[in-house]
PDB file of C-alpha atoms in Angstrom:
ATOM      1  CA  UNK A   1      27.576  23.827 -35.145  1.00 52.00           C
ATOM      2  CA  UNK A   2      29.272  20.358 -35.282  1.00 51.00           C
ATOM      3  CA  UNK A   3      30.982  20.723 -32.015  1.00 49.00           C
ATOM      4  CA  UNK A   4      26.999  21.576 -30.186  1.00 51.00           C
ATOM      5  CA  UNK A   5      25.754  18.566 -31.848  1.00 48.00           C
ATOM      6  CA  UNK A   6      29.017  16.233 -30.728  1.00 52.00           C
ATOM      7  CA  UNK A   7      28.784  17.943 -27.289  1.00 56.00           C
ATOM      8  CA  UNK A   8      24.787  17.284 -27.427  1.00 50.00           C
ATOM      9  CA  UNK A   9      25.792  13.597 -28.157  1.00 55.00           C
ATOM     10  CA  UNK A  10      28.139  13.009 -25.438  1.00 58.00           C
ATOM     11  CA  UNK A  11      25.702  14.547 -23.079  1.00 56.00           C
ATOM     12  CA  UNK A  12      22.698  12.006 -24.661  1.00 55.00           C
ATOM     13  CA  UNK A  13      24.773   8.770 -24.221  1.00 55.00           C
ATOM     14  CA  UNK A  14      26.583   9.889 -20.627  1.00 57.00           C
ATOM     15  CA  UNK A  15      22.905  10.178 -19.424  1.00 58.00           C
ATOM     16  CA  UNK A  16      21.717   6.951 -21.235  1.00 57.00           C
ATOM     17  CA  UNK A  17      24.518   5.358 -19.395  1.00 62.00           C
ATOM     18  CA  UNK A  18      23.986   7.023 -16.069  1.00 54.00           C
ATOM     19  CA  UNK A  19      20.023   5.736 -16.601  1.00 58.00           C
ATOM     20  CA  UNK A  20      21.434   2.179 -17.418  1.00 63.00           C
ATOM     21  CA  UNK A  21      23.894   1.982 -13.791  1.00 61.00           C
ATOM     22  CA  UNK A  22      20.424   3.268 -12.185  1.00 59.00           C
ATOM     23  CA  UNK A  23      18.521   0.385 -13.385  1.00 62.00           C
ATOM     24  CA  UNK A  24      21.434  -1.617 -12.215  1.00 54.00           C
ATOM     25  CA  UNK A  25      21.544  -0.600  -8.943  1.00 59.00           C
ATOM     26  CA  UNK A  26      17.749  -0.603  -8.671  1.00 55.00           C
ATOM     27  CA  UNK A  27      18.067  -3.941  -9.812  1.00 59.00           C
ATOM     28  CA  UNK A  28      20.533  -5.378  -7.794  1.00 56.00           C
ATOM     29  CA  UNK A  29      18.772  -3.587  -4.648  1.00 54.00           C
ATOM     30  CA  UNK A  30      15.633  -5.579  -5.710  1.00 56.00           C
ATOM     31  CA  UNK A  31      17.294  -8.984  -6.212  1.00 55.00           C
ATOM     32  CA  UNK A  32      18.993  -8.357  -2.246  1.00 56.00           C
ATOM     33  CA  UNK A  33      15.412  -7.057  -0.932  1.00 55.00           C
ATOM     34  CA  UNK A  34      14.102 -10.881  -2.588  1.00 64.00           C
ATOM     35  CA  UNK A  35      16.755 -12.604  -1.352  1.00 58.00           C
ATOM     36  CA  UNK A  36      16.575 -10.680   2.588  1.00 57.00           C
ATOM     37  CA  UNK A  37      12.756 -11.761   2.404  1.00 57.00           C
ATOM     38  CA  UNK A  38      12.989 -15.263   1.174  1.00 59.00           C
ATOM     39  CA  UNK A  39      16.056 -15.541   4.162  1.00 58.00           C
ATOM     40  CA  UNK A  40      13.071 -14.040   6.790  1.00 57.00           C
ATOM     41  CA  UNK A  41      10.667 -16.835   4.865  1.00 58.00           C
ATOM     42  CA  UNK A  42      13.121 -19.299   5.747  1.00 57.00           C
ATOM     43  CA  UNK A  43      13.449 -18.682   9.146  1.00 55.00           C
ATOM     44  CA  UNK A  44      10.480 -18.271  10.328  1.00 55.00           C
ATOM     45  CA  UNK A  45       8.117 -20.121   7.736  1.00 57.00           C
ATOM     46  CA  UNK A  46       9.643 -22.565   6.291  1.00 55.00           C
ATOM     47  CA  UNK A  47      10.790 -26.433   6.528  1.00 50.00           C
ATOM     48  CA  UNK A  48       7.932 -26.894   9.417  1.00 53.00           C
ATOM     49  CA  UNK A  49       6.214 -29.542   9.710  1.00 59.00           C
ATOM     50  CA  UNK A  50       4.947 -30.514  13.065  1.00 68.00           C
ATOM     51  CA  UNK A  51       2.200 -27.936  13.650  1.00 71.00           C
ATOM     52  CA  UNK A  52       2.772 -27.453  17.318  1.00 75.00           C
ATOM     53  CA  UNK A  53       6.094 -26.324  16.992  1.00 82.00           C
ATOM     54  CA  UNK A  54       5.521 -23.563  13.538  1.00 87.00           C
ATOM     55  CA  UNK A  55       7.130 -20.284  14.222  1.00 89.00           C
ATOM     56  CA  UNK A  56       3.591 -19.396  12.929  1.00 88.00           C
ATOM     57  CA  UNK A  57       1.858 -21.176  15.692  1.00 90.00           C
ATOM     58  CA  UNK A  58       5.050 -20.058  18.353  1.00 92.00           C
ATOM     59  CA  UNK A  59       4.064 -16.249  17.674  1.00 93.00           C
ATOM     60  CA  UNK A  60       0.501 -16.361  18.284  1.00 94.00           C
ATOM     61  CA  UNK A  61       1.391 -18.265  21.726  1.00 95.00           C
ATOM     62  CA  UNK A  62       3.531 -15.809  22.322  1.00 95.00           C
ATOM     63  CA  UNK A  63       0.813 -13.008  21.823  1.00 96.00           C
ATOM     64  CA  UNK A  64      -1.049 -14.389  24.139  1.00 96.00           C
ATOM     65  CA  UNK A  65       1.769 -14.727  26.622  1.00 95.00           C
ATOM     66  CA  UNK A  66       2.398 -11.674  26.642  1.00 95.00           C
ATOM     67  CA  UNK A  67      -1.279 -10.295  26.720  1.00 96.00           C
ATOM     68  CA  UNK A  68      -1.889 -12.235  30.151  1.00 94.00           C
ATOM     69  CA  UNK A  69       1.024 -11.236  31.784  1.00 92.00           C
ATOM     70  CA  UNK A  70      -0.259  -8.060  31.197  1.00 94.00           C
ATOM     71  CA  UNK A  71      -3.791  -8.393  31.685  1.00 95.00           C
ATOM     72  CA  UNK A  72      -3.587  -9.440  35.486  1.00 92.00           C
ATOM     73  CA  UNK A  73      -1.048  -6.917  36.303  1.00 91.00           C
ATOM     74  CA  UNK A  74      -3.160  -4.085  34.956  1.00 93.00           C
ATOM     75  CA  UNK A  75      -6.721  -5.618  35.811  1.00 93.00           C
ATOM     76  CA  UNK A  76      -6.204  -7.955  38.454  1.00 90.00           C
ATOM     77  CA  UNK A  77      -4.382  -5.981  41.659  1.00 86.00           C
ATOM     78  CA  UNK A  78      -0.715  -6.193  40.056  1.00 85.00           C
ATOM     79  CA  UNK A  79      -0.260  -9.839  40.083  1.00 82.00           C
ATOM     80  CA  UNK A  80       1.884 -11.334  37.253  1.00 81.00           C
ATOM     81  CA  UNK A  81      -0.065 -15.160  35.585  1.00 82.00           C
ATOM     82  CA  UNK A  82       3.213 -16.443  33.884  1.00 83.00           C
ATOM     83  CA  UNK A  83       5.882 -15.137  35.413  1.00 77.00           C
ATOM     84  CA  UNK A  84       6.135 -17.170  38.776  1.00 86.00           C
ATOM     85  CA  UNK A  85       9.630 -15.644  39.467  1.00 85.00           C
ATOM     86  CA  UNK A  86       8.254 -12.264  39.593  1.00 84.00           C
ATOM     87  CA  UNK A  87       5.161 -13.753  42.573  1.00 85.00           C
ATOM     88  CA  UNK A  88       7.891 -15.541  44.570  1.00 91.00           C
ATOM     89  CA  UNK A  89       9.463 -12.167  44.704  1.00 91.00           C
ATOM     90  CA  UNK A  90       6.592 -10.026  45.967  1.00 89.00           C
ATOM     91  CA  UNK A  91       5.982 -13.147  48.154  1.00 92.00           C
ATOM     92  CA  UNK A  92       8.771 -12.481  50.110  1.00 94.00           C
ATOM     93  CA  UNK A  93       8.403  -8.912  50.625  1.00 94.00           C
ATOM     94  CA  UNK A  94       5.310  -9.044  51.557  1.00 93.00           C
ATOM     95  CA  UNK A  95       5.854 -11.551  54.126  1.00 94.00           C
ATOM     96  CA  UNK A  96       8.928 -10.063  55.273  1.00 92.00           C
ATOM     97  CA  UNK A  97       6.471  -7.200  55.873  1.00 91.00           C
ATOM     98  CA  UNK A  98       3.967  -8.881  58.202  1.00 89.00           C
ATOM     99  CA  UNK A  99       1.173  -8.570  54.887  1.00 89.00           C
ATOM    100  CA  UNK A 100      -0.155 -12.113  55.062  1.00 88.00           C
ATOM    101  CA  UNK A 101      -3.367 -10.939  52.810  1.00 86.00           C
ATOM    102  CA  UNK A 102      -1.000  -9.787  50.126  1.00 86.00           C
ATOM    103  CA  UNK A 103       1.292 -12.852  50.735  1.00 90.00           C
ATOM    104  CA  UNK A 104      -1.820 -14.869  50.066  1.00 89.00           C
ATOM    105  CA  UNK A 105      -2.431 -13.124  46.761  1.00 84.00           C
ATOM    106  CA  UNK A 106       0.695 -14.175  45.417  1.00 87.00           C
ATOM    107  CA  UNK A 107       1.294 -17.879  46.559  1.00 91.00           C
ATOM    108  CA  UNK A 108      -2.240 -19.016  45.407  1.00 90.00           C
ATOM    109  CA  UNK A 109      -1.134 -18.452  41.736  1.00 88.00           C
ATOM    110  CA  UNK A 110       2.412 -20.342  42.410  1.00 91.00           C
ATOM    111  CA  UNK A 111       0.583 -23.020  43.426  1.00 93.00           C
ATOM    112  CA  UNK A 112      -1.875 -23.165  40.789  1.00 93.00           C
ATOM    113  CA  UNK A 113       0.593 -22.638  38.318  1.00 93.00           C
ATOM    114  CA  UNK A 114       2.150 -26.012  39.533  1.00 94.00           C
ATOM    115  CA  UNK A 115      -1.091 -27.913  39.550  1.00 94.00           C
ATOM    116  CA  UNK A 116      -1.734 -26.763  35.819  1.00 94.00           C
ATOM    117  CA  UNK A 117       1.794 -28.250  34.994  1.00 94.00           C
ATOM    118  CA  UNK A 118       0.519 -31.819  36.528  1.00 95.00           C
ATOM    119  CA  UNK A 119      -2.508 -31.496  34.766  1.00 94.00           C
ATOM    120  CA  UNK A 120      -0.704 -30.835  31.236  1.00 94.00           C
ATOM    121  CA  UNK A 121       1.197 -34.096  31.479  1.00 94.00           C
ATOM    122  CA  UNK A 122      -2.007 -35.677  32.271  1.00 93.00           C
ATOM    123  CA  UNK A 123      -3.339 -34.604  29.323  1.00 92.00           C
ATOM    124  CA  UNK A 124      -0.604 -35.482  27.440  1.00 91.00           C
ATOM    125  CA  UNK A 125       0.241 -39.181  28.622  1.00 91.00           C
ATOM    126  CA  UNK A 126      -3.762 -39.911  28.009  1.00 89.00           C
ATOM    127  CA  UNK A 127      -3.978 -38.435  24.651  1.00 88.00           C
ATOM    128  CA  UNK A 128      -0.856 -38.071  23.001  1.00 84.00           C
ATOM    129  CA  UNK A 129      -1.484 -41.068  20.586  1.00 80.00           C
ATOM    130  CA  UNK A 130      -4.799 -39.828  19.822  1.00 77.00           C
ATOM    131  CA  UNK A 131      -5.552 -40.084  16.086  1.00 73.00           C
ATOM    132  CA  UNK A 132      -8.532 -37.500  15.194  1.00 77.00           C
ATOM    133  CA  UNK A 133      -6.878 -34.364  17.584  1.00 82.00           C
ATOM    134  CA  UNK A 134      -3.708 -33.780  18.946  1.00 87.00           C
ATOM    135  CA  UNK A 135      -3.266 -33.472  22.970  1.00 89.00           C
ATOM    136  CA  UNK A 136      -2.327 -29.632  22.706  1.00 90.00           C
ATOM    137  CA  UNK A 137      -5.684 -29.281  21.700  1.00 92.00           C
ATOM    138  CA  UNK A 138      -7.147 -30.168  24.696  1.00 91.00           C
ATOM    139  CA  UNK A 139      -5.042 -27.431  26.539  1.00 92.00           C
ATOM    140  CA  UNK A 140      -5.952 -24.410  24.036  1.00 94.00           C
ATOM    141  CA  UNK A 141      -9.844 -25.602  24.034  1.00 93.00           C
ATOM    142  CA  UNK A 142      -9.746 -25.474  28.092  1.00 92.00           C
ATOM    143  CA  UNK A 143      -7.540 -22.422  27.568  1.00 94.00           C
ATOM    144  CA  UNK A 144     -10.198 -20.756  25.524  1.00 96.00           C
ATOM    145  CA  UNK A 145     -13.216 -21.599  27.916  1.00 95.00           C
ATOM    146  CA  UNK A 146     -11.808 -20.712  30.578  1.00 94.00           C
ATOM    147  CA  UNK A 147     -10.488 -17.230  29.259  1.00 95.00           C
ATOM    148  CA  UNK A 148     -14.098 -16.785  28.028  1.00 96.00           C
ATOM    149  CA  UNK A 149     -15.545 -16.964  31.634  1.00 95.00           C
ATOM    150  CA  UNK A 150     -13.027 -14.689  32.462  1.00 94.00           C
ATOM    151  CA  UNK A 151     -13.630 -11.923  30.594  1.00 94.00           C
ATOM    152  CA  UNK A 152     -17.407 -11.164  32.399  1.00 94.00           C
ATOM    153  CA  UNK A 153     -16.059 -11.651  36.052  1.00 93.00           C
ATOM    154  CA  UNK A 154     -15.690  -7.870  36.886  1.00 92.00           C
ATOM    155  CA  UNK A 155     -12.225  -6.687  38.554  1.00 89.00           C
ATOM    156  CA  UNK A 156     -12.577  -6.465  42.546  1.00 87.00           C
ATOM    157  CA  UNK A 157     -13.100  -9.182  45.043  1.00 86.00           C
ATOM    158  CA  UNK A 158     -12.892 -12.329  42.383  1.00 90.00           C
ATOM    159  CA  UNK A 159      -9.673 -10.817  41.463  1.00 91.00           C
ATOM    160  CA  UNK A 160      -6.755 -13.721  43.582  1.00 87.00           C
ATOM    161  CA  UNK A 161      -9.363 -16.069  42.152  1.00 91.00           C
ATOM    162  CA  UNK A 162      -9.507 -15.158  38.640  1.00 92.00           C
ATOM    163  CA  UNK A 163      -5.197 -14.714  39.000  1.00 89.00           C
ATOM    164  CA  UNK A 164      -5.603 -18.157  40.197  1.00 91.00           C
ATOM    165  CA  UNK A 165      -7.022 -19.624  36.996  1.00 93.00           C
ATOM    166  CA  UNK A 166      -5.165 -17.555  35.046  1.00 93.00           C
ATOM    167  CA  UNK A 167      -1.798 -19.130  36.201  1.00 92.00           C
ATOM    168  CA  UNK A 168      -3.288 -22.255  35.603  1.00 94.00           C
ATOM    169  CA  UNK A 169      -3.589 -21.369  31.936  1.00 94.00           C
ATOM    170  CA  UNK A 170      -0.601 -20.231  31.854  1.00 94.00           C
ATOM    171  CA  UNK A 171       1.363 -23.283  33.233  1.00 94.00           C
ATOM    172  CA  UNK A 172      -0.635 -25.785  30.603  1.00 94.00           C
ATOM    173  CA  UNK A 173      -0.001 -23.668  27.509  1.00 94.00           C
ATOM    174  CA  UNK A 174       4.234 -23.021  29.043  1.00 93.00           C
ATOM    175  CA  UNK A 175       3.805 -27.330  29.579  1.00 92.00           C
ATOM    176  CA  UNK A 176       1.721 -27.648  26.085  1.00 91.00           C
ATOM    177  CA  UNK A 177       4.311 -26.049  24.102  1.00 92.00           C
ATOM    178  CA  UNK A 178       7.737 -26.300  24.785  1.00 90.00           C
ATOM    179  CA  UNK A 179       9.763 -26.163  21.306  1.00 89.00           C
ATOM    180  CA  UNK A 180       9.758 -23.805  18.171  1.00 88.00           C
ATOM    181  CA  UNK A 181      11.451 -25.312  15.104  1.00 86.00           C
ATOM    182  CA  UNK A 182      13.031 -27.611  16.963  1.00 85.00           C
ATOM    183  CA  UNK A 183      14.424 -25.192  19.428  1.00 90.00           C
ATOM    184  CA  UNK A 184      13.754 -25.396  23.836  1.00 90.00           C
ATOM    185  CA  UNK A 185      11.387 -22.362  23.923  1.00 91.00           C
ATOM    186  CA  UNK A 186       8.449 -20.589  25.878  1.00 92.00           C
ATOM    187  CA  UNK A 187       5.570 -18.892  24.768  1.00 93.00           C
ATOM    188  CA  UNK A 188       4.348 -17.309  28.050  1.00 92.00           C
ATOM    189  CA  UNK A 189       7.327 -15.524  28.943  1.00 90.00           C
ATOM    190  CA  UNK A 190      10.902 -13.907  27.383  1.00 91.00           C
ATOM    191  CA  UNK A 191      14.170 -14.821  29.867  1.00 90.00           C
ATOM    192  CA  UNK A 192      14.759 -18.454  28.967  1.00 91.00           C
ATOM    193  CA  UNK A 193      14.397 -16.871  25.013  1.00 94.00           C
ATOM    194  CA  UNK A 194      16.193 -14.167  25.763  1.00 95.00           C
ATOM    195  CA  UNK A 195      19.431 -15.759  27.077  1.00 95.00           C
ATOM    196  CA  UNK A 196      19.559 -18.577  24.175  1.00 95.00           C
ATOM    197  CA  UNK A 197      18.887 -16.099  21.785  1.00 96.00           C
ATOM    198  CA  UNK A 198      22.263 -14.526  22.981  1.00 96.00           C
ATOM    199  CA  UNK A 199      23.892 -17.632  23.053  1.00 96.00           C
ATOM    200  CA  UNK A 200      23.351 -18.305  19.681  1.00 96.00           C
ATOM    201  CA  UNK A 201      24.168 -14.676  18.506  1.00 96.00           C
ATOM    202  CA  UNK A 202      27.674 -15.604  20.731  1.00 97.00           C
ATOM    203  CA  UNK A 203      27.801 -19.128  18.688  1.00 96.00           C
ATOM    204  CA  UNK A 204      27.456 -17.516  15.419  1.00 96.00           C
ATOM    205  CA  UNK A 205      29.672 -14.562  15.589  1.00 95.00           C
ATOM    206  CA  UNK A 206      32.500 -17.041  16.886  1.00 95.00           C
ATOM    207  CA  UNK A 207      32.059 -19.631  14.427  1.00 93.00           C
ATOM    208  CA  UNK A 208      30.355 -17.771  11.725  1.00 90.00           C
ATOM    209  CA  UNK A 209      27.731 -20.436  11.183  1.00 93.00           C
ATOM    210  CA  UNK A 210      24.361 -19.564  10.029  1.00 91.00           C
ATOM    211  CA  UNK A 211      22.345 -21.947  11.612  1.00 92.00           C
ATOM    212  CA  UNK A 212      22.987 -19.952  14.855  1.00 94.00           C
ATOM    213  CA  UNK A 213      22.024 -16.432  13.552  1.00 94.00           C
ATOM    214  CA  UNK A 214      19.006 -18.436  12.266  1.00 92.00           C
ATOM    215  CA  UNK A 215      18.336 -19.510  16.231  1.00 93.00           C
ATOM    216  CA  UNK A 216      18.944 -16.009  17.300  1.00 96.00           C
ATOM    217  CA  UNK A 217      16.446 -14.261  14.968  1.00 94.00           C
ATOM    218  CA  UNK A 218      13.807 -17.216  15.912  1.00 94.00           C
ATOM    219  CA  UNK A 219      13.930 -16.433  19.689  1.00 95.00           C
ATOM    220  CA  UNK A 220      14.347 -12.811  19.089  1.00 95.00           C
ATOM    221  CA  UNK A 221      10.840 -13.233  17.304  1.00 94.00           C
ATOM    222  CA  UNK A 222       8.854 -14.932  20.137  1.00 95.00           C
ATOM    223  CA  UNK A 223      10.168 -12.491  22.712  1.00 95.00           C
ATOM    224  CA  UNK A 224       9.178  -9.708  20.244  1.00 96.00           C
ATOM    225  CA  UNK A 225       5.629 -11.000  19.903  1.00 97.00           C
ATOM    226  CA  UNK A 226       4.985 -11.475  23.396  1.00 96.00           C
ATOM    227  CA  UNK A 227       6.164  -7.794  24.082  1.00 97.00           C
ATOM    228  CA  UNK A 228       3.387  -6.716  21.015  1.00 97.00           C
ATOM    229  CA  UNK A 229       0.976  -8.846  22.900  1.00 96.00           C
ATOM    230  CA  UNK A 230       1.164  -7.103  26.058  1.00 96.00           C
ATOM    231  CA  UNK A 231       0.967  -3.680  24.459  1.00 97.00           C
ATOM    232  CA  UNK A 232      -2.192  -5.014  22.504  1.00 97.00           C
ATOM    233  CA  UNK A 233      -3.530  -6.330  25.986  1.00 96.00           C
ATOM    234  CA  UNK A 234      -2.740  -2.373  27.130  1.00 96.00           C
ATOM    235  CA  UNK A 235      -4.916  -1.039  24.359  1.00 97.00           C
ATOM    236  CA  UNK A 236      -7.435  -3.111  24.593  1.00 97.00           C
ATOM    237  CA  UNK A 237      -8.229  -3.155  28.200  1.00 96.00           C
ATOM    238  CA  UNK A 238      -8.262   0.636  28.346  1.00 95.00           C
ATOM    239  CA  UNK A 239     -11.412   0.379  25.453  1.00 95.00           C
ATOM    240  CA  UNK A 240     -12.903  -2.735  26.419  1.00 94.00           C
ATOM    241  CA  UNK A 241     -11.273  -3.224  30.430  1.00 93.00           C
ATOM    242  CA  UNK A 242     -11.980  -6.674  31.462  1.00 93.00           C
ATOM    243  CA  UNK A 243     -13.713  -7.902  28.166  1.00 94.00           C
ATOM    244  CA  UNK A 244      -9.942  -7.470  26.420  1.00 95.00           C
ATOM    245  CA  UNK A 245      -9.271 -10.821  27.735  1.00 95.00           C
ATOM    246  CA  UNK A 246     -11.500 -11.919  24.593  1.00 96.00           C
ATOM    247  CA  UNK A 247      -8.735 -11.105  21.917  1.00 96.00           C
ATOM    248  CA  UNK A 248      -6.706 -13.973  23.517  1.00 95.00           C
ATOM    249  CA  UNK A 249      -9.709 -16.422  22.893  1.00 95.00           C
ATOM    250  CA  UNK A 250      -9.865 -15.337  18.881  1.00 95.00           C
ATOM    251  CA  UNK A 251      -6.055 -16.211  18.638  1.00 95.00           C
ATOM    252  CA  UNK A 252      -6.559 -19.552  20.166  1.00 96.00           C
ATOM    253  CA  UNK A 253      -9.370 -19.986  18.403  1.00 95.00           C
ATOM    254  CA  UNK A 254      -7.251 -19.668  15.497  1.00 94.00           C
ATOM    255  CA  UNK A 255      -4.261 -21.648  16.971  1.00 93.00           C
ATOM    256  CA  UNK A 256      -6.787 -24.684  17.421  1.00 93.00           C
ATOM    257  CA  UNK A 257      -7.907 -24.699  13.995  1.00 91.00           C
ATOM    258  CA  UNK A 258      -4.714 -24.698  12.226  1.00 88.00           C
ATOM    259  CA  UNK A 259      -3.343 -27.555  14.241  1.00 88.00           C
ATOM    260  CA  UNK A 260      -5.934 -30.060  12.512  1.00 82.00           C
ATOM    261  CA  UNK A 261      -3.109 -29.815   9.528  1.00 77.00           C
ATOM    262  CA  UNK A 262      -1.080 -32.242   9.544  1.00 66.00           C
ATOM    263  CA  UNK A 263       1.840 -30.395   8.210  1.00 65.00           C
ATOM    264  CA  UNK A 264       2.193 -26.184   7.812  1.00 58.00           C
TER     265      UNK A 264
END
């Protein structure tokens, strides 16, 4: 009888204890869950002042990037609004090809796109002292009309004219916004990001300093919300075709209203 009751013991505390390292290891995975999340918080939230160049403000840019891009190449006869690299391309082929219509198609929105830088630093050496709005303003308000209009011109005929404006838009937000945290970055489109992103994963691993990996994760961010932007713009489009283009105008919508802060 006493040796079931000391073996009963043994087993009572040796399961007490196992329940104790449990709650220890639960613990401890809760303290490195708070700690991994106020690290993300850090990165991407925090120590921001200047609302034009918030990670916050960055990603919603970068939605819209991305949901452009994608809108004229699905909607608008293949042609790509930020990516001017890409229309040089086709460019080329097509007029190495003898197809001056199609060569047309593409150089009207290189142009543009050139025109729309020009009229960004207009904007910006008139206003950029302003003291009730800041001069990025300007460029998501005419972003946002203009986008509006957009979305009721039906796909067809209008289409090298509506690619037009759209790489206009896209070369005044790429012009309005050229920095996140600090950092040289774009919002309507991912190689620039892409290749410092790298070079600060590179910088970090070789000299094991954290501000890097912090760089990395931020660029790795914006290029990751411009590719959920342009699967939103997919989605969209095939419910709503043309009238998709509106989601872009409720995130700069959005984007515009925040930047009356002065600090986030």
């Amino acid at each position: 009888m006493i040796f079931w009751k000391n073996n009963f013991i043994n087993k009572y505390y040796k399961i007490k204890s196992l329940d104790k390292k449990y709650e220890v290891q639960k613990n401890k995975k809760g303290v490195k869950f708070l700690k991994m999340g106020k690290r993300i918080k850090k990165i991407f939230f925090n120590g921001e002042e200047y609302p034009p160049e918030t990670f916050r403000l960055g990603m919603m840019l970068c939605m819209v990037g991305g949901f452009m891009d994608a809108y004229t190449f699905v909607t608008r006869g293949k042609v790509l609004a930020n990516a001017q690299t890409g229309n040089i391309v086709y460019l080329a082929i097509n007029l190495q090809k003898g197809d001056f219509g199609k060569s047309f198609n593409y150089l009207m929105p290189i142009l543009v796109f050139t025109f729309g830088i020009l009229f960004t630093e207009f904007i910006r050496v008139k206003f950029e002292k302003h003291r009730i709005f800041r001069w990025q303003q300007i460029v998501i308000f005419f972003q946002v009309i203009i986008m509006f209009f957009i979305s009721f011109i039906p796909s067809g005929n209008w289409n090298i004219v509506v690619n037009m404006i759209m790489s206009f838009i896209a070369a005044i937000q790429y012009q309005g916004f050229r920095k996140i945290r600090g950092l040289a970055g774009a919002t309507t489109m991912c190689t620039g990001n892409l290749r410092s992103g790298m070079e600060n994963l590179f910088k970090y691993i070789n000299t094991e300093n954290k501000s890097y990996l912090q760089n990395f994760w931020i660029y790795l961010g914006l290029d990751g919300f411009f590719f959920v932007g342009a699967m939103l713009c997919v989605v969209l489009v095939k419910i709503y075709s043309i009238g998709a283009l509106l989601a872009c105008c409720i995130l700069l919508v959005a984007v515009f209203i925040i930047m009356f802060k002065e600090t986030i």
